[in-house]
């Protein structure tokens, strides 16, 4: 049982966060169990991390301190395989990623929420942002987590590249 009584995936993610001790150079990528790690995902994550580090360095040179940029990234999800109906339905989610979600990340904040997969976050920031979001927010733990991060001053950015995932097989 978590401190805020989170359930489902939120409870599992909160447990994971309690078990790890991130170092200054650690980055985490949250994926779903059916996510396919390939060169597109890795290249996108690499570019996002590089861009984040450059932002930090520019802030340091401008005299703004050496605090990390506080960027949380998310990229597009492509769906393949599975039942044709669910693949089509999840295709709408991909369109949403490339439209509404990409717009919000260009603005730097999660006004439409986030997906619970393909989240890229610096480890030391992840340690500050618990997935223990409470029982009432456990169904939409990803959106609750993102809104908490936004309220804490974190910015959001698009991760170029994409991850492949599989839609549901049956109802």
C-alpha atoms as an extended CHARMM CRD file, in Angstrom:
* protein
*
       171  EXT
         1         1  UNK       CA              0.0000000000        0.0000000000        0.0000000000  PROA      1               0.0000000000
         2         2  UNK       CA              1.4260000000        3.3670000000       -0.9750000000  PROA      2               0.0000000000
         3         3  UNK       CA              1.3040000000        6.4470000000        1.2250000000  PROA      3               0.0000000000
         4         4  UNK       CA             -1.5030000000        7.9780000000       -0.8790000000  PROA      4               0.0000000000
         5         5  UNK       CA             -3.1990000000        4.6210000000       -1.5300000000  PROA      5               0.0000000000
         6         6  UNK       CA             -2.5320000000        4.5590000000       -5.2600000000  PROA      6               0.0000000000
         7         7  UNK       CA             -3.8010000000        1.5780000000       -7.1890000000  PROA      7               0.0000000000
         8         8  UNK       CA             -3.1420000000       -0.2720000000      -10.4430000000  PROA      8               0.0000000000
         9         9  UNK       CA             -0.2670000000        0.9690000000      -12.6260000000  PROA      9               0.0000000000
        10        10  UNK       CA              0.2640000000        3.9920000000      -10.3380000000  PROA      10              0.0000000000
        11        11  UNK       CA              1.0250000000        1.6820000000       -7.4240000000  PROA      11              0.0000000000
        12        12  UNK       CA              3.4430000000       -0.3850000000       -9.5030000000  PROA      12              0.0000000000
        13        13  UNK       CA              5.2610000000        2.7230000000      -10.7580000000  PROA      13              0.0000000000
        14        14  UNK       CA              5.4420000000        4.2120000000       -7.2480000000  PROA      14              0.0000000000
        15        15  UNK       CA              6.9650000000        0.9420000000       -6.0270000000  PROA      15              0.0000000000
        16        16  UNK       CA              9.5290000000        1.0560000000       -8.8310000000  PROA      16              0.0000000000
        17        17  UNK       CA             10.4750000000        4.6200000000       -7.9260000000  PROA      17              0.0000000000
        18        18  UNK       CA             11.0500000000        3.5680000000       -4.2990000000  PROA      18              0.0000000000
        19        19  UNK       CA             13.4690000000        0.8370000000       -5.3850000000  PROA      19              0.0000000000
        20        20  UNK       CA             15.8870000000        2.9070000000       -7.4780000000  PROA      20              0.0000000000
        21        21  UNK       CA             18.4120000000        5.5870000000       -6.5800000000  PROA      21              0.0000000000
        22        22  UNK       CA             19.1600000000        7.6460000000       -9.6860000000  PROA      22              0.0000000000
        23        23  UNK       CA             22.5460000000        9.1890000000      -10.3080000000  PROA      23              0.0000000000
        24        24  UNK       CA             23.1140000000       12.6320000000      -11.8080000000  PROA      24              0.0000000000
        25        25  UNK       CA             23.5990000000       11.2050000000      -15.3080000000  PROA      25              0.0000000000
        26        26  UNK       CA             20.6930000000        8.7310000000      -15.2990000000  PROA      26              0.0000000000
        27        27  UNK       CA             17.7270000000        9.0940000000      -17.6300000000  PROA      27              0.0000000000
        28        28  UNK       CA             14.5800000000        6.9730000000      -17.5040000000  PROA      28              0.0000000000
        29        29  UNK       CA             12.3360000000        5.9300000000      -20.3440000000  PROA      29              0.0000000000
        30        30  UNK       CA              8.8870000000        4.7410000000      -19.3190000000  PROA      30              0.0000000000
        31        31  UNK       CA              7.4980000000        2.2430000000      -21.8120000000  PROA      31              0.0000000000
        32        32  UNK       CA              4.6300000000       -0.2450000000      -21.8500000000  PROA      32              0.0000000000
        33        33  UNK       CA              5.2300000000       -3.9820000000      -21.8050000000  PROA      33              0.0000000000
        34        34  UNK       CA              4.5470000000       -4.3080000000      -25.5380000000  PROA      34              0.0000000000
        35        35  UNK       CA              6.7890000000       -1.3740000000      -26.5560000000  PROA      35              0.0000000000
        36        36  UNK       CA              9.3680000000       -2.2010000000      -29.2080000000  PROA      36              0.0000000000
        37        37  UNK       CA             12.7700000000       -0.6340000000      -28.6230000000  PROA      37              0.0000000000
        38        38  UNK       CA             14.3910000000        0.0260000000      -31.9870000000  PROA      38              0.0000000000
        39        39  UNK       CA             16.7060000000        2.5340000000      -33.6500000000  PROA      39              0.0000000000
        40        40  UNK       CA             13.9310000000        5.1300000000      -34.0530000000  PROA      40              0.0000000000
        41        41  UNK       CA             13.1900000000        5.1740000000      -30.3320000000  PROA      41              0.0000000000
        42        42  UNK       CA             16.8720000000        5.2450000000      -29.3800000000  PROA      42              0.0000000000
        43        43  UNK       CA             17.7170000000        8.0090000000      -31.8670000000  PROA      43              0.0000000000
        44        44  UNK       CA             14.8150000000       10.1380000000      -30.6300000000  PROA      44              0.0000000000
        45        45  UNK       CA             15.7880000000        9.6560000000      -26.9920000000  PROA      45              0.0000000000
        46        46  UNK       CA             19.4280000000       10.4590000000      -27.7720000000  PROA      46              0.0000000000
        47        47  UNK       CA             18.4530000000       13.7140000000      -29.5250000000  PROA      47              0.0000000000
        48        48  UNK       CA             16.1380000000       14.6830000000      -26.6630000000  PROA      48              0.0000000000
        49        49  UNK       CA             18.8290000000       14.0890000000      -24.0280000000  PROA      49              0.0000000000
        50        50  UNK       CA             21.3990000000       15.9900000000      -26.1050000000  PROA      50              0.0000000000
        51        51  UNK       CA             18.9810000000       18.9250000000      -26.5010000000  PROA      51              0.0000000000
        52        52  UNK       CA             18.2870000000       18.9100000000      -22.7490000000  PROA      52              0.0000000000
        53        53  UNK       CA             21.9870000000       18.9500000000      -21.9100000000  PROA      53              0.0000000000
        54        54  UNK       CA             22.5740000000       21.8210000000      -24.3550000000  PROA      54              0.0000000000
        55        55  UNK       CA             19.7420000000       23.7730000000      -22.7100000000  PROA      55              0.0000000000
        56        56  UNK       CA             21.3540000000       23.2350000000      -19.3140000000  PROA      56              0.0000000000
        57        57  UNK       CA             24.7410000000       24.3680000000      -20.6080000000  PROA      57              0.0000000000
        58        58  UNK       CA             23.2830000000       27.5190000000      -22.1600000000  PROA      58              0.0000000000
        59        59  UNK       CA             21.5770000000       28.3210000000      -18.8600000000  PROA      59              0.0000000000
        60        60  UNK       CA             24.8940000000       27.8460000000      -17.0720000000  PROA      60              0.0000000000
        61        61  UNK       CA             26.7440000000       30.1490000000      -19.4840000000  PROA      61              0.0000000000
        62        62  UNK       CA             24.0200000000       32.7790000000      -19.1200000000  PROA      62              0.0000000000
        63        63  UNK       CA             24.5790000000       32.8120000000      -15.3680000000  PROA      63              0.0000000000
        64        64  UNK       CA             21.3060000000       31.1060000000      -14.5760000000  PROA      64              0.0000000000
        65        65  UNK       CA             22.9900000000       28.4270000000      -12.4910000000  PROA      65              0.0000000000
        66        66  UNK       CA             23.7500000000       24.8140000000      -13.2270000000  PROA      66              0.0000000000
        67        67  UNK       CA             20.3060000000       23.4440000000      -12.4840000000  PROA      67              0.0000000000
        68        68  UNK       CA             19.1170000000       20.8220000000      -14.9720000000  PROA      68              0.0000000000
        69        69  UNK       CA             16.6250000000       22.0840000000      -17.5310000000  PROA      69              0.0000000000
        70        70  UNK       CA             13.7030000000       20.2230000000      -15.9730000000  PROA      70              0.0000000000
        71        71  UNK       CA             12.4940000000       18.8640000000      -19.3030000000  PROA      71              0.0000000000
        72        72  UNK       CA             10.2100000000       15.8650000000      -19.5870000000  PROA      72              0.0000000000
        73        73  UNK       CA              9.8690000000       14.3950000000      -23.0500000000  PROA      73              0.0000000000
        74        74  UNK       CA              7.3580000000       12.3040000000      -24.8970000000  PROA      74              0.0000000000
        75        75  UNK       CA              7.2570000000       11.0870000000      -28.4580000000  PROA      75              0.0000000000
        76        76  UNK       CA              4.7910000000        9.5200000000      -30.8370000000  PROA      76              0.0000000000
        77        77  UNK       CA              3.4560000000        5.9970000000      -30.5910000000  PROA      77              0.0000000000
        78        78  UNK       CA              2.8020000000        3.9000000000      -33.7030000000  PROA      78              0.0000000000
        79        79  UNK       CA              0.5620000000        0.8420000000      -33.4620000000  PROA      79              0.0000000000
        80        80  UNK       CA              1.0880000000       -2.3360000000      -35.4550000000  PROA      80              0.0000000000
        81        81  UNK       CA             -0.3420000000       -5.8310000000      -35.5540000000  PROA      81              0.0000000000
        82        82  UNK       CA             -3.3130000000       -6.9950000000      -33.5720000000  PROA      82              0.0000000000
        83        83  UNK       CA             -6.9730000000       -6.7460000000      -34.3890000000  PROA      83              0.0000000000
        84        84  UNK       CA             -7.7790000000       -4.4280000000      -37.3300000000  PROA      84              0.0000000000
        85        85  UNK       CA            -10.4820000000       -2.5740000000      -35.3860000000  PROA      85              0.0000000000
        86        86  UNK       CA             -8.2780000000       -1.7630000000      -32.4020000000  PROA      86              0.0000000000
        87        87  UNK       CA             -5.3090000000       -0.9530000000      -34.6440000000  PROA      87              0.0000000000
        88        88  UNK       CA             -7.5230000000        1.6100000000      -36.4200000000  PROA      88              0.0000000000
        89        89  UNK       CA             -8.7550000000        3.0340000000      -33.1310000000  PROA      89              0.0000000000
        90        90  UNK       CA             -5.1930000000        3.3550000000      -31.8420000000  PROA      90              0.0000000000
        91        91  UNK       CA             -4.2360000000        4.9630000000      -35.1500000000  PROA      91              0.0000000000
        92        92  UNK       CA             -6.3850000000        7.8870000000      -34.0050000000  PROA      92              0.0000000000
        93        93  UNK       CA             -4.1490000000        8.1400000000      -30.9560000000  PROA      93              0.0000000000
        94        94  UNK       CA             -1.1360000000        8.4480000000      -33.2750000000  PROA      94              0.0000000000
        95        95  UNK       CA             -2.8800000000       11.2800000000      -35.1290000000  PROA      95              0.0000000000
        96        96  UNK       CA             -3.5270000000       12.8910000000      -31.7540000000  PROA      96              0.0000000000
        97        97  UNK       CA              0.1920000000       12.5750000000      -30.9140000000  PROA      97              0.0000000000
        98        98  UNK       CA              1.2130000000       14.3360000000      -34.1130000000  PROA      98              0.0000000000
        99        99  UNK       CA             -1.3850000000       17.0820000000      -33.7170000000  PROA      99              0.0000000000
       100       100  UNK       CA             -2.6350000000       18.0480000000      -30.2900000000  PROA      100             0.0000000000
       101       101  UNK       CA              0.1790000000       16.4980000000      -28.2250000000  PROA      101             0.0000000000
       102       102  UNK       CA              2.9440000000       17.8630000000      -30.4240000000  PROA      102             0.0000000000
       103       103  UNK       CA              1.3850000000       21.3360000000      -30.1360000000  PROA      103             0.0000000000
       104       104  UNK       CA              1.2630000000       21.2030000000      -26.3430000000  PROA      104             0.0000000000
       105       105  UNK       CA              4.8950000000       20.0930000000      -26.1380000000  PROA      105             0.0000000000
       106       106  UNK       CA              5.9050000000       22.9550000000      -28.4440000000  PROA      106             0.0000000000
       107       107  UNK       CA              4.2800000000       25.2210000000      -25.8470000000  PROA      107             0.0000000000
       108       108  UNK       CA              6.0710000000       23.3740000000      -23.0290000000  PROA      108             0.0000000000
       109       109  UNK       CA              3.1760000000       22.1420000000      -20.9220000000  PROA      109             0.0000000000
       110       110  UNK       CA              0.8010000000       19.1320000000      -20.8150000000  PROA      110             0.0000000000
       111       111  UNK       CA             -2.5460000000       20.8890000000      -21.1820000000  PROA      111             0.0000000000
       112       112  UNK       CA             -4.0400000000       17.7470000000      -22.8080000000  PROA      112             0.0000000000
       113       113  UNK       CA             -2.2190000000       15.2640000000      -20.5400000000  PROA      113             0.0000000000
       114       114  UNK       CA              0.3220000000       12.6670000000      -21.6070000000  PROA      114             0.0000000000
       115       115  UNK       CA              0.4690000000        9.0030000000      -22.5120000000  PROA      115             0.0000000000
       116       116  UNK       CA              1.7700000000        6.5940000000      -19.8900000000  PROA      116             0.0000000000
       117       117  UNK       CA              4.3250000000        5.2770000000      -22.3810000000  PROA      117             0.0000000000
       118       118  UNK       CA              7.3800000000        6.7990000000      -24.0750000000  PROA      118             0.0000000000
       119       119  UNK       CA              8.0610000000        9.2760000000      -21.2890000000  PROA      119             0.0000000000
       120       120  UNK       CA             11.6960000000       10.4120000000      -21.0420000000  PROA      120             0.0000000000
       121       121  UNK       CA             12.7790000000       12.0200000000      -17.7820000000  PROA      121             0.0000000000
       122       122  UNK       CA             16.0840000000       12.6490000000      -16.0350000000  PROA      122             0.0000000000
       123       123  UNK       CA             16.4610000000       10.2430000000      -13.1110000000  PROA      123             0.0000000000
       124       124  UNK       CA             16.9760000000       12.9520000000      -10.5050000000  PROA      124             0.0000000000
       125       125  UNK       CA             13.7490000000       14.5960000000      -11.6710000000  PROA      125             0.0000000000
       126       126  UNK       CA             11.8700000000       11.3060000000      -11.6110000000  PROA      126             0.0000000000
       127       127  UNK       CA             12.8680000000       10.9530000000       -7.9680000000  PROA      127             0.0000000000
       128       128  UNK       CA             11.1120000000       14.2890000000       -7.2850000000  PROA      128             0.0000000000
       129       129  UNK       CA              7.9040000000       13.2980000000       -9.0830000000  PROA      129             0.0000000000
       130       130  UNK       CA              6.1320000000       10.3780000000       -7.4650000000  PROA      130             0.0000000000
       131       131  UNK       CA              3.6170000000        8.2360000000       -9.2900000000  PROA      131             0.0000000000
       132       132  UNK       CA              1.8920000000        7.8320000000       -5.9270000000  PROA      132             0.0000000000
       133       133  UNK       CA             -1.0230000000        9.9740000000       -7.1340000000  PROA      133             0.0000000000
       134       134  UNK       CA             -3.7360000000        8.5610000000       -4.8790000000  PROA      134             0.0000000000
       135       135  UNK       CA             -6.6460000000        6.2080000000       -5.4500000000  PROA      135             0.0000000000
       136       136  UNK       CA             -8.8220000000        8.8340000000       -7.1750000000  PROA      136             0.0000000000
       137       137  UNK       CA             -6.1330000000        9.5110000000       -9.8070000000  PROA      137             0.0000000000
       138       138  UNK       CA             -4.9610000000        5.9260000000      -10.2890000000  PROA      138             0.0000000000
       139       139  UNK       CA             -6.9610000000        5.3410000000      -13.4800000000  PROA      139             0.0000000000
       140       140  UNK       CA             -5.2670000000        8.3280000000      -15.1530000000  PROA      140             0.0000000000
       141       141  UNK       CA             -1.9560000000        8.1940000000      -13.3030000000  PROA      141             0.0000000000
       142       142  UNK       CA             -0.0540000000        9.5130000000      -16.3160000000  PROA      142             0.0000000000
       143       143  UNK       CA             -2.1080000000       12.7130000000      -16.5750000000  PROA      143             0.0000000000
       144       144  UNK       CA             -2.0430000000       13.2580000000      -12.7920000000  PROA      144             0.0000000000
       145       145  UNK       CA              1.7520000000       12.7860000000      -12.7590000000  PROA      145             0.0000000000
       146       146  UNK       CA              2.2090000000       15.2360000000      -15.6550000000  PROA      146             0.0000000000
       147       147  UNK       CA              0.0080000000       17.8890000000      -14.0640000000  PROA      147             0.0000000000
       148       148  UNK       CA              1.9340000000       17.5580000000      -10.8040000000  PROA      148             0.0000000000
       149       149  UNK       CA              5.2120000000       17.9360000000      -12.7310000000  PROA      149             0.0000000000
       150       150  UNK       CA              3.8930000000       20.9960000000      -14.5570000000  PROA      150             0.0000000000
       151       151  UNK       CA              2.7500000000       22.5510000000      -11.2520000000  PROA      151             0.0000000000
       152       152  UNK       CA              6.2570000000       21.9140000000       -9.8710000000  PROA      152             0.0000000000
       153       153  UNK       CA              7.7910000000       23.9400000000      -12.7200000000  PROA      153             0.0000000000
       154       154  UNK       CA              8.8390000000       21.1980000000      -15.1260000000  PROA      154             0.0000000000
       155       155  UNK       CA              8.5970000000       21.8380000000      -18.8600000000  PROA      155             0.0000000000
       156       156  UNK       CA              7.6030000000       19.3280000000      -21.5120000000  PROA      156             0.0000000000
       157       157  UNK       CA              9.0910000000       18.7840000000      -24.9650000000  PROA      157             0.0000000000
       158       158  UNK       CA              8.5230000000       16.5470000000      -27.9690000000  PROA      158             0.0000000000
       159       159  UNK       CA             10.8740000000       13.5990000000      -28.4560000000  PROA      159             0.0000000000
       160       160  UNK       CA             11.5920000000       13.1200000000      -32.1630000000  PROA      160             0.0000000000
       161       161  UNK       CA             11.3310000000        9.4980000000      -33.1590000000  PROA      161             0.0000000000
       162       162  UNK       CA              8.6550000000        7.0420000000      -32.1730000000  PROA      162             0.0000000000
       163       163  UNK       CA              7.9810000000        3.7720000000      -30.4200000000  PROA      163             0.0000000000
       164       164  UNK       CA              6.0040000000        0.8490000000      -31.8430000000  PROA      164             0.0000000000
       165       165  UNK       CA              3.3060000000       -0.6600000000      -29.6560000000  PROA      165             0.0000000000
       166       166  UNK       CA              0.6670000000       -3.3050000000      -30.1560000000  PROA      166             0.0000000000
       167       167  UNK       CA             -3.0590000000       -2.5640000000      -29.8640000000  PROA      167             0.0000000000
       168       168  UNK       CA             -5.3400000000       -4.8450000000      -27.8190000000  PROA      168             0.0000000000
       169       169  UNK       CA             -6.0200000000       -8.2520000000      -29.3740000000  PROA      169             0.0000000000
       170       170  UNK       CA             -9.5860000000       -8.6630000000      -28.1110000000  PROA      170             0.0000000000
       171       171  UNK       CA            -12.3180000000       -6.7280000000      -26.3380000000  PROA      171             0.0000000000
